[in-house]
mmCIF file of C-alpha atoms and ligand atoms in Angstrom:
data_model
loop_
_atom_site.group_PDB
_atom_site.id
_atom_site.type_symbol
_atom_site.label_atom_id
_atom_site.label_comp_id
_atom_site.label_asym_id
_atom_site.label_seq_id
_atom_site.Cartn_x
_atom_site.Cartn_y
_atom_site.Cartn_z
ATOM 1 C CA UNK A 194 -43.648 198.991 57.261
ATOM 2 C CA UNK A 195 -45.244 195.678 58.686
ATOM 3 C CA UNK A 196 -48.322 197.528 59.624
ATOM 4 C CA UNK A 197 -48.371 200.009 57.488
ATOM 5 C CA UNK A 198 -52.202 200.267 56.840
ATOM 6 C CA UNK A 199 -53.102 199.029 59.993
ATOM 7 C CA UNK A 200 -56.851 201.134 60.243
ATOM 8 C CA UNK A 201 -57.214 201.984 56.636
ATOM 9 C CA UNK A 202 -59.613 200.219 54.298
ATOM 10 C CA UNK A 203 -58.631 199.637 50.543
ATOM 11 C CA UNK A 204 -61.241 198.748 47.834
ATOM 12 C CA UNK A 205 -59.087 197.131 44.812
ATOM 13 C CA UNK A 206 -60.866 196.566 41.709
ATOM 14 C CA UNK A 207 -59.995 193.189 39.381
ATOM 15 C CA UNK A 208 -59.012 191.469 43.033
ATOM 16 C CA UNK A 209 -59.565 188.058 41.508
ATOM 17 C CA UNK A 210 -56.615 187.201 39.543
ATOM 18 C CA UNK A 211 -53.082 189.001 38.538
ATOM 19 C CA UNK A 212 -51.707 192.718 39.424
ATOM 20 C CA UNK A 213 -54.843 193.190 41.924
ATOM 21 C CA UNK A 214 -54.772 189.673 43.468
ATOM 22 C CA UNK A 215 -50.763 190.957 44.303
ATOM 23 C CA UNK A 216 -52.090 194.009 45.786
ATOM 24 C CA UNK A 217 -54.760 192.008 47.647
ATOM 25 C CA UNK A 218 -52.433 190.076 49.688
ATOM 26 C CA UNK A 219 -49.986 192.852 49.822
ATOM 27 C CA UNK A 220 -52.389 195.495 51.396
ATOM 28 C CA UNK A 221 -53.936 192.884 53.777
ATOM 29 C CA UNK A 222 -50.337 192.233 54.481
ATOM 30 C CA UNK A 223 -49.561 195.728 55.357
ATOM 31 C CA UNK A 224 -52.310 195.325 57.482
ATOM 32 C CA UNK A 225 -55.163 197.168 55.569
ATOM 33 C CA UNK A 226 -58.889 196.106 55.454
ATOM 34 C CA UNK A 227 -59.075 194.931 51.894
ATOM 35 C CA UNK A 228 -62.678 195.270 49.918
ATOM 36 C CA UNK A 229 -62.209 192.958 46.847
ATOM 37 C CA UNK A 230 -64.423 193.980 43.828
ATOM 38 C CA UNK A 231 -64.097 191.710 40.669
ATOM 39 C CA UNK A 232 -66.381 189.458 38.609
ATOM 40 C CA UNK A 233 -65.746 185.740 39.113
ATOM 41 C CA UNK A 234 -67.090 184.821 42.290
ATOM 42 C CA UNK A 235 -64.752 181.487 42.272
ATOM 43 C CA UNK A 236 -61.888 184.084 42.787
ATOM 44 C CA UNK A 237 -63.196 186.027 45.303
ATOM 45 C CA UNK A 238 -64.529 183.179 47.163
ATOM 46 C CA UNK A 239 -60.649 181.430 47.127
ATOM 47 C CA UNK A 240 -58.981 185.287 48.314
ATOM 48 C CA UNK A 241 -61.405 185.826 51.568
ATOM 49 C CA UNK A 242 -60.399 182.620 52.537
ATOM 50 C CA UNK A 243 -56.417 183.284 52.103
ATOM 51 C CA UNK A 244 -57.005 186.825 53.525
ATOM 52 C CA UNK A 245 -60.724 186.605 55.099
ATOM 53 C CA UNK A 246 -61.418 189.997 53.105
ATOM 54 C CA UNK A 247 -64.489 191.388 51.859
ATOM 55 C CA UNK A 248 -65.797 190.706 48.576
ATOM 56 C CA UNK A 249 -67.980 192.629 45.946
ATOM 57 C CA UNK A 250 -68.987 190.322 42.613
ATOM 58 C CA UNK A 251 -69.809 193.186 40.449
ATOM 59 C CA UNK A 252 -69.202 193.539 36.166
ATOM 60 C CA UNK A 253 -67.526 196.556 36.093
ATOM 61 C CA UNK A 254 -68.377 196.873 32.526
ATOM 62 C CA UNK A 255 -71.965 198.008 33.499
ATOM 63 C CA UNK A 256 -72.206 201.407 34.974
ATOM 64 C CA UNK A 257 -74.830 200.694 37.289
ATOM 65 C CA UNK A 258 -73.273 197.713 39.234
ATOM 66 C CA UNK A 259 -70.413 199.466 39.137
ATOM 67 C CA UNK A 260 -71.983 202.414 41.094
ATOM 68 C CA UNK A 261 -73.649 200.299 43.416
ATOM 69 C CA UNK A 262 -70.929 198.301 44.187
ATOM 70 C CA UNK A 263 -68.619 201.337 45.234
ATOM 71 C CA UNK A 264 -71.749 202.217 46.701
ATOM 72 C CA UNK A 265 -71.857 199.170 49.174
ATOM 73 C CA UNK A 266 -67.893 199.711 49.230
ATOM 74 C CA UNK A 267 -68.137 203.055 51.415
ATOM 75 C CA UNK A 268 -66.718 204.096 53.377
ATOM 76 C CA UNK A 269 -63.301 203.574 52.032
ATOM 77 C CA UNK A 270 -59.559 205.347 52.622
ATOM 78 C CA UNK A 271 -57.838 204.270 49.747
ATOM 79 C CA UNK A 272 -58.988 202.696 46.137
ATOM 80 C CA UNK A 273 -56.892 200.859 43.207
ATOM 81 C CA UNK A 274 -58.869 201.259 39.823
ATOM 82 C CA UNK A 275 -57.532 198.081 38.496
ATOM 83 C CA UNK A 276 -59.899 196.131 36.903
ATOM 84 C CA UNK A 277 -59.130 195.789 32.804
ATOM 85 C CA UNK A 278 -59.858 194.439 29.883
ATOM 86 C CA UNK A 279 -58.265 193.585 26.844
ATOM 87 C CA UNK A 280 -59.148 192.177 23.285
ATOM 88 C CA UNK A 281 -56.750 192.022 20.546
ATOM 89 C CA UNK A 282 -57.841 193.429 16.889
ATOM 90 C CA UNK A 283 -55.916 194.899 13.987
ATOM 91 C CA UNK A 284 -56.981 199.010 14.259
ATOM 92 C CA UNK A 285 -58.829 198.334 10.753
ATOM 93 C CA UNK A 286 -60.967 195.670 12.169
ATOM 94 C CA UNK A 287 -61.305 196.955 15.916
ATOM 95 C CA UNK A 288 -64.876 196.408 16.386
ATOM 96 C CA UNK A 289 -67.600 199.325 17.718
ATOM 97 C CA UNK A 290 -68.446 196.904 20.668
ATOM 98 C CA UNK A 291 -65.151 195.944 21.387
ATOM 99 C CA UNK A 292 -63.790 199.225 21.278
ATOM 100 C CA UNK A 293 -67.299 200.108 23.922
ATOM 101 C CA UNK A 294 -66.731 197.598 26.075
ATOM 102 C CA UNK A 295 -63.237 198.059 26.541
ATOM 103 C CA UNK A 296 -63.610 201.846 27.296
ATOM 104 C CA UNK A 297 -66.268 200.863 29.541
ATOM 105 C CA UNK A 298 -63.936 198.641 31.773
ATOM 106 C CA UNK A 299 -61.036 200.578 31.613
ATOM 107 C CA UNK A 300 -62.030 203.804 32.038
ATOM 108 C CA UNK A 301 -65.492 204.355 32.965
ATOM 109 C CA UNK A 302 -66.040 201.985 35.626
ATOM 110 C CA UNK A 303 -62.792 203.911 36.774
ATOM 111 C CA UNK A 304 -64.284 207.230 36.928
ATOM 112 C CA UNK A 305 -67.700 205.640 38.476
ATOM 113 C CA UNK A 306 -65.742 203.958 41.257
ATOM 114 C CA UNK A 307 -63.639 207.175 42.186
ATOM 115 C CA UNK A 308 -66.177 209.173 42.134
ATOM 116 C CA UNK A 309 -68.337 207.164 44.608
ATOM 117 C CA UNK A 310 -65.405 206.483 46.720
ATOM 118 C CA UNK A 311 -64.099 210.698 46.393
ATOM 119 C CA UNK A 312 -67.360 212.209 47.532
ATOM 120 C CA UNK A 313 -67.366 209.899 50.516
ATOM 121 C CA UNK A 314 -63.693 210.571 51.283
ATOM 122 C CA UNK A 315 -64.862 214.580 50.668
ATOM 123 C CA UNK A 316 -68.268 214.241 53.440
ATOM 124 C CA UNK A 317 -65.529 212.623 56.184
ATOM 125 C CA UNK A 318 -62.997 214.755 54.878
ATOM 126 C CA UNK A 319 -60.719 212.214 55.690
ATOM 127 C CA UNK A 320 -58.604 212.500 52.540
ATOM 128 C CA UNK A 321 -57.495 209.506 50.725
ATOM 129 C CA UNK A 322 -55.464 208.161 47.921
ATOM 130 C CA UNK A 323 -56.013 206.336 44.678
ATOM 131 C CA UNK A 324 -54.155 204.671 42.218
ATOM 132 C CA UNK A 325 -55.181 204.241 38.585
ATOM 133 C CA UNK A 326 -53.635 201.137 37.032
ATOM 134 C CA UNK A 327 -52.794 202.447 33.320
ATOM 135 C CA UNK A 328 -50.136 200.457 31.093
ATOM 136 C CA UNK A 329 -47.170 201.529 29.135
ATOM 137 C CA UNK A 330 -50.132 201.187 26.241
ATOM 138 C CA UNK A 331 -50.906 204.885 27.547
ATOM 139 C CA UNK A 332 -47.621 206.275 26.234
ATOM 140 C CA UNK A 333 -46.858 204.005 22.787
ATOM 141 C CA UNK A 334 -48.942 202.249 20.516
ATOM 142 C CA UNK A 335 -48.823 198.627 20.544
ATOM 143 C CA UNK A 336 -50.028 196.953 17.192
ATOM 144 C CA UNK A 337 -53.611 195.319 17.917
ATOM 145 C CA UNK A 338 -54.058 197.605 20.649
ATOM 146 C CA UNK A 339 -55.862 200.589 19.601
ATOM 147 C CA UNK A 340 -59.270 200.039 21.994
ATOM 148 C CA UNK A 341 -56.490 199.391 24.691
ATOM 149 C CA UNK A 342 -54.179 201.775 24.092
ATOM 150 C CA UNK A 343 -56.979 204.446 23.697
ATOM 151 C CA UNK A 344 -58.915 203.328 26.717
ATOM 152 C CA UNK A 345 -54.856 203.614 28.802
ATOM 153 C CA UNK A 346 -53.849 207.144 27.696
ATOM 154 C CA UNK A 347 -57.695 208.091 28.312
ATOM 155 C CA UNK A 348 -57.218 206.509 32.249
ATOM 156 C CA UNK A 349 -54.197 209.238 32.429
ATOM 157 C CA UNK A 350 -56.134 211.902 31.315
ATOM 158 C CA UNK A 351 -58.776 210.852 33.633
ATOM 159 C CA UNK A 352 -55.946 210.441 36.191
ATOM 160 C CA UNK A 353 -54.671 214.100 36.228
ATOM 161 C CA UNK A 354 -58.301 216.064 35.851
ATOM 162 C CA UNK A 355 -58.623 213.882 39.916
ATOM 163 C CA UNK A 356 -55.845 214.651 40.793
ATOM 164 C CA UNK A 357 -56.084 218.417 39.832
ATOM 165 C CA UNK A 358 -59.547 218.517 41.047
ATOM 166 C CA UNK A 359 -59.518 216.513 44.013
ATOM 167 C CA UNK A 360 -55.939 217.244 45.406
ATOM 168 C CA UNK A 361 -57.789 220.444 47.732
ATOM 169 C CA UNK A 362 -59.789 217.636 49.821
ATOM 170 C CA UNK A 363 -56.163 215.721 50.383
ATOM 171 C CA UNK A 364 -56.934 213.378 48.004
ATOM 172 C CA UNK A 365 -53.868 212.006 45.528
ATOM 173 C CA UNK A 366 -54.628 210.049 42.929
ATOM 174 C CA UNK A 367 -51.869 208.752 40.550
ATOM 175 C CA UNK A 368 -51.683 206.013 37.540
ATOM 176 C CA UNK A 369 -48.914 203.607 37.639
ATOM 177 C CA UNK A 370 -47.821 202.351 34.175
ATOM 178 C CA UNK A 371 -46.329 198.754 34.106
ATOM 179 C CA UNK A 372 -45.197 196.645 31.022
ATOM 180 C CA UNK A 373 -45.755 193.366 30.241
ATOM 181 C CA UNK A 374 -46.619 191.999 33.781
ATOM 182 C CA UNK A 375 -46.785 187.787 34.010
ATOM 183 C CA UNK A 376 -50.411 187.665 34.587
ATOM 184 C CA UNK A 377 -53.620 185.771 33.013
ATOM 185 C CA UNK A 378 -54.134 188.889 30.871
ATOM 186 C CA UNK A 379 -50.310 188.962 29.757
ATOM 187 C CA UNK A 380 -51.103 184.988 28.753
ATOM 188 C CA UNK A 381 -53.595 186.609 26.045
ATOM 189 C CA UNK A 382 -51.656 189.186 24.987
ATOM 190 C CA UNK A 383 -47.751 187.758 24.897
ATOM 191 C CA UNK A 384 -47.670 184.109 25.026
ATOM 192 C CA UNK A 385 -46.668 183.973 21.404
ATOM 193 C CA UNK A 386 -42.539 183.750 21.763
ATOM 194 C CA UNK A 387 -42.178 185.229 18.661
ATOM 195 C CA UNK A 388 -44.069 188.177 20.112
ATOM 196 C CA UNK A 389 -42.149 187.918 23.647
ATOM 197 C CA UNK A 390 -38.708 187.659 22.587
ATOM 198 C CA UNK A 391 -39.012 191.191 20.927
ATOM 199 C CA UNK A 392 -41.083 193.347 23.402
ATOM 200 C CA UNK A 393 -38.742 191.688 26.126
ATOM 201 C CA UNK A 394 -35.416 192.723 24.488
ATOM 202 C CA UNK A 395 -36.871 196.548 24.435
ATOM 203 C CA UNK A 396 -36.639 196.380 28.241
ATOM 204 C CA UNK A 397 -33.541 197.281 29.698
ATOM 205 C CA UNK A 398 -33.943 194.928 32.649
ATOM 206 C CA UNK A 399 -34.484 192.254 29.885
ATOM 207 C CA UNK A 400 -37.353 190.736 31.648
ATOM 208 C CA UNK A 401 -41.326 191.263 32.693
ATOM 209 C CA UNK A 402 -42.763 192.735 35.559
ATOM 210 C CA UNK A 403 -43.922 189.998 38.352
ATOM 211 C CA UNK A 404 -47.393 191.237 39.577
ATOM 212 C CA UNK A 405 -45.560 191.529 43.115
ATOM 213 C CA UNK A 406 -43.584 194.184 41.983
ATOM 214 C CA UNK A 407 -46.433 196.130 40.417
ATOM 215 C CA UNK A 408 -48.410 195.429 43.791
ATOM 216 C CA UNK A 409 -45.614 197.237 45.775
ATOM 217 C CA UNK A 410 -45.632 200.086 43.416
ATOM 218 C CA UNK A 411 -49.157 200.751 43.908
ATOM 219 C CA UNK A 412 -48.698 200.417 47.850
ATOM 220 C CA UNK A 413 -45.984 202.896 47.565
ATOM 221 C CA UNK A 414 -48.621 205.554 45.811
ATOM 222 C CA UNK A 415 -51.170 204.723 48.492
ATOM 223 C CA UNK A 416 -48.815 205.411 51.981
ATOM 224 C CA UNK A 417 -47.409 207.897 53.487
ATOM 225 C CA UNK A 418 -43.695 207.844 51.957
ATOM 226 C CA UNK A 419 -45.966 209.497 48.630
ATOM 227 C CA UNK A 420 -47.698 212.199 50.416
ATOM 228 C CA UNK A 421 -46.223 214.490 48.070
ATOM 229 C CA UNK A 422 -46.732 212.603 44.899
ATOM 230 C CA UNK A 423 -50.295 213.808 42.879
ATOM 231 C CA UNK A 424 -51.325 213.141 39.130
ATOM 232 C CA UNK A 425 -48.477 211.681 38.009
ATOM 233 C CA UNK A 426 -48.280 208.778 35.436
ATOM 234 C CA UNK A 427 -44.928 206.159 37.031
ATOM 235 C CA UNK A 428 -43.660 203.454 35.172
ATOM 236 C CA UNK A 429 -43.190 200.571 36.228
ATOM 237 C CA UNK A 430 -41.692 199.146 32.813
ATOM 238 C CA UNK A 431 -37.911 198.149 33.785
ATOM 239 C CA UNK A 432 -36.680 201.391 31.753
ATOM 240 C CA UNK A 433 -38.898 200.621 28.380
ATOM 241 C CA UNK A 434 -40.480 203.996 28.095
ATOM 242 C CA UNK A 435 -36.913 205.626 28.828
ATOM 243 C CA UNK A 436 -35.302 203.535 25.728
HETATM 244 P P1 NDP B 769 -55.959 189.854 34.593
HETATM 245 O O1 NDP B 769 -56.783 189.647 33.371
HETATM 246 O O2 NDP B 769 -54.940 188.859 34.937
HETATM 247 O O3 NDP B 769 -56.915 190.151 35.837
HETATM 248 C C1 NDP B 769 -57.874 191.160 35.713
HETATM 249 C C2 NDP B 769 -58.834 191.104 36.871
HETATM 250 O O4 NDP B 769 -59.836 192.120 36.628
HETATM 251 C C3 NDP B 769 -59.557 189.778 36.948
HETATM 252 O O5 NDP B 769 -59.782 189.423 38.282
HETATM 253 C C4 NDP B 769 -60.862 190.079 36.213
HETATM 254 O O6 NDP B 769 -61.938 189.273 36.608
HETATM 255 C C5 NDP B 769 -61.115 191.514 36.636
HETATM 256 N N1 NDP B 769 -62.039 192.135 35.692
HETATM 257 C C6 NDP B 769 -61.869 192.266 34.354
HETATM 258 N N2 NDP B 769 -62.980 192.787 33.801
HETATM 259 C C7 NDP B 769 -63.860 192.986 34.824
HETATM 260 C C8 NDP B 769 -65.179 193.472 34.891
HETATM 261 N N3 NDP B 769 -65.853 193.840 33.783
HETATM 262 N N4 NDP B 769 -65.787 193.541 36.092
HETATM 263 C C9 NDP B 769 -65.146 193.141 37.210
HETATM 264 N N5 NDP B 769 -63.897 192.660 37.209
HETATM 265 C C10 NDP B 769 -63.260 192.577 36.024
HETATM 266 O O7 NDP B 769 -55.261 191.281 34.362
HETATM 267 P P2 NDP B 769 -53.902 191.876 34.976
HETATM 268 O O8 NDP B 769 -53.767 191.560 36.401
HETATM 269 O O9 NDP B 769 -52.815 191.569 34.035
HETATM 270 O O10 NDP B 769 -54.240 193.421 34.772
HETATM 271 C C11 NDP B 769 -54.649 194.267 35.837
HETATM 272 C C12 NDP B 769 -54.554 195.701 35.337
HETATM 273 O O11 NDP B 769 -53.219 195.951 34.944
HETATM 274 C C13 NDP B 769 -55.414 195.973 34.107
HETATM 275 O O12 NDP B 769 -55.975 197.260 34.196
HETATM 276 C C14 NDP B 769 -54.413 195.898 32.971
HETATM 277 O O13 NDP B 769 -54.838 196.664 31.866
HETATM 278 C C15 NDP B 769 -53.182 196.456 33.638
HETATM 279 N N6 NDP B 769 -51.922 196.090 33.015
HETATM 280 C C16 NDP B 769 -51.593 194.784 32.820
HETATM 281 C C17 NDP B 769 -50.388 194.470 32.220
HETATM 282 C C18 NDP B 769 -49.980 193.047 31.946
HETATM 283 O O14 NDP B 769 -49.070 192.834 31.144
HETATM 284 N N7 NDP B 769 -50.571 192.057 32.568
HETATM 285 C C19 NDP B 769 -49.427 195.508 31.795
HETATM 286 C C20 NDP B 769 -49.881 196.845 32.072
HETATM 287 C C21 NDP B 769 -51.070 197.107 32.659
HETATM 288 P P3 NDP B 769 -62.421 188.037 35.659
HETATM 289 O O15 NDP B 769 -61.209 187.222 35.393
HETATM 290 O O16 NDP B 769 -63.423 187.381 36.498
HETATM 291 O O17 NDP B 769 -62.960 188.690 34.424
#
């Protein structure tokens, strides 16, 4: 599967550190043209010179850049929604703006992105593929997680109206679901040992997800050996959501 992608172009959102910096070097890897969107230009910067890939510095969070960046994107084969944003709050303080700007992240800049990168798919009718990344948070609620977990099981929904809709113009689009991956974000969220130890012994495996492992999930939903696989929500989640 060396060269896998060898023709295809990817545009991965949230390229700059974590789960999409994986799937950055794994897709150029595979041999893919890899458009890097994310908002630290430091980041992006430091991955074209480890893969010399493209790079859009774009805050997803506003739904203009984020349409002009897919925009610039086009024309693209395959897209990972993976940019996301998290802030911890106790559901009786989650905060109106917090609770916005996390939607806005995690979902809409989602929908804005896909849709950009769908019609242009539709007007080569090339097809395409596109993975959502979601989070276990879609399927349980996590104390101090309601914007999160809202804004997850929202990126499903979203996830399954595409593929529904889209799946005619041989387009698939699927979310993937990890747990706890080691990442900057999982620094913020489960650094705490006393919060670790716990969520860690619900996983059969007994252990979190390296962002590698996520990465070659998502690469799996984007080739060939899932040309049957549309709408679905996979976890990747060592057997937590089947405990
Ligand atoms: P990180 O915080 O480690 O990395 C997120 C990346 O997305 C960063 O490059 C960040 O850029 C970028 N990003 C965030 N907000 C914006 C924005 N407004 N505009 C542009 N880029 C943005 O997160 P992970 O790698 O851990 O998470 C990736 C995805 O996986 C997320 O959707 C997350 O919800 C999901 N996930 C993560 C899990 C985990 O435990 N880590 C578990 C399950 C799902 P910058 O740093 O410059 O803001």
């Amino acid at each position: 599967r060396s060269r896998e992608f060898a023709g295809k172009t990817v545009l991965i959102t949230g390229a700059g550190k974590g789960i999409g910096h994986a799937t950055a070097l794994l897709m150029a890897a595979r041999g893919a043209r890899v458009i890097a969107a994310s908002r630290t230009e430091a980041d992006l910067v430091a991955l074209k010179r480890g893969i010399g890939c493209e790079t859009l510095c774009v805050d997803l969070a506003d739904a203009h850049e984020a349409r002009e960046a897919a925009r610039r994107a086009q024309p693209v084969d395959l897209l990972v929604n993976n940019a996301g944003t998290v802030e911890l709050q106790p559901f009786l303080d989650t905060t109106v703006d917090a609770f916005d700007s996390t939607m806005a992240v995690n979902v809409r800049a989602a929908l804005i992105v896909a849709q950009e990168c769908a019609r242009n798919m539709i007007a080569r009718g090339t097809g395409g593929a596109i993975v959502n990344v979601s989070s276990i948070s879609a399927q349980i609620g996590l104390p101090l997680h309601a914007s999160y977990c809202a804004s997850k099981a929202a990126l499903d929904g979203l996830t399954r109206v595409m593929a529904v809709e889209l799946g005619e113009h041989g387009i698939r689009v699927n979310a993937i679901n990890p747990v706890v991956t080691l990442t900057p974000m999982a620094v913020k969220a489960w650094s705490d040992p006393d919060k670790a130890a716990p969520m860690r012994a619900r996983i059969p495996l007994r252990r979190f997800a390296e962002p590698d492992e996520v990465a070659r999930t998502i690469a799996y939903l984007l080739g060939e050996d899932a040309s049957m696989i549309n709408g679905v929500s996979f976890a990747v989640d060592g057997g937590f959501l089947a405990g």
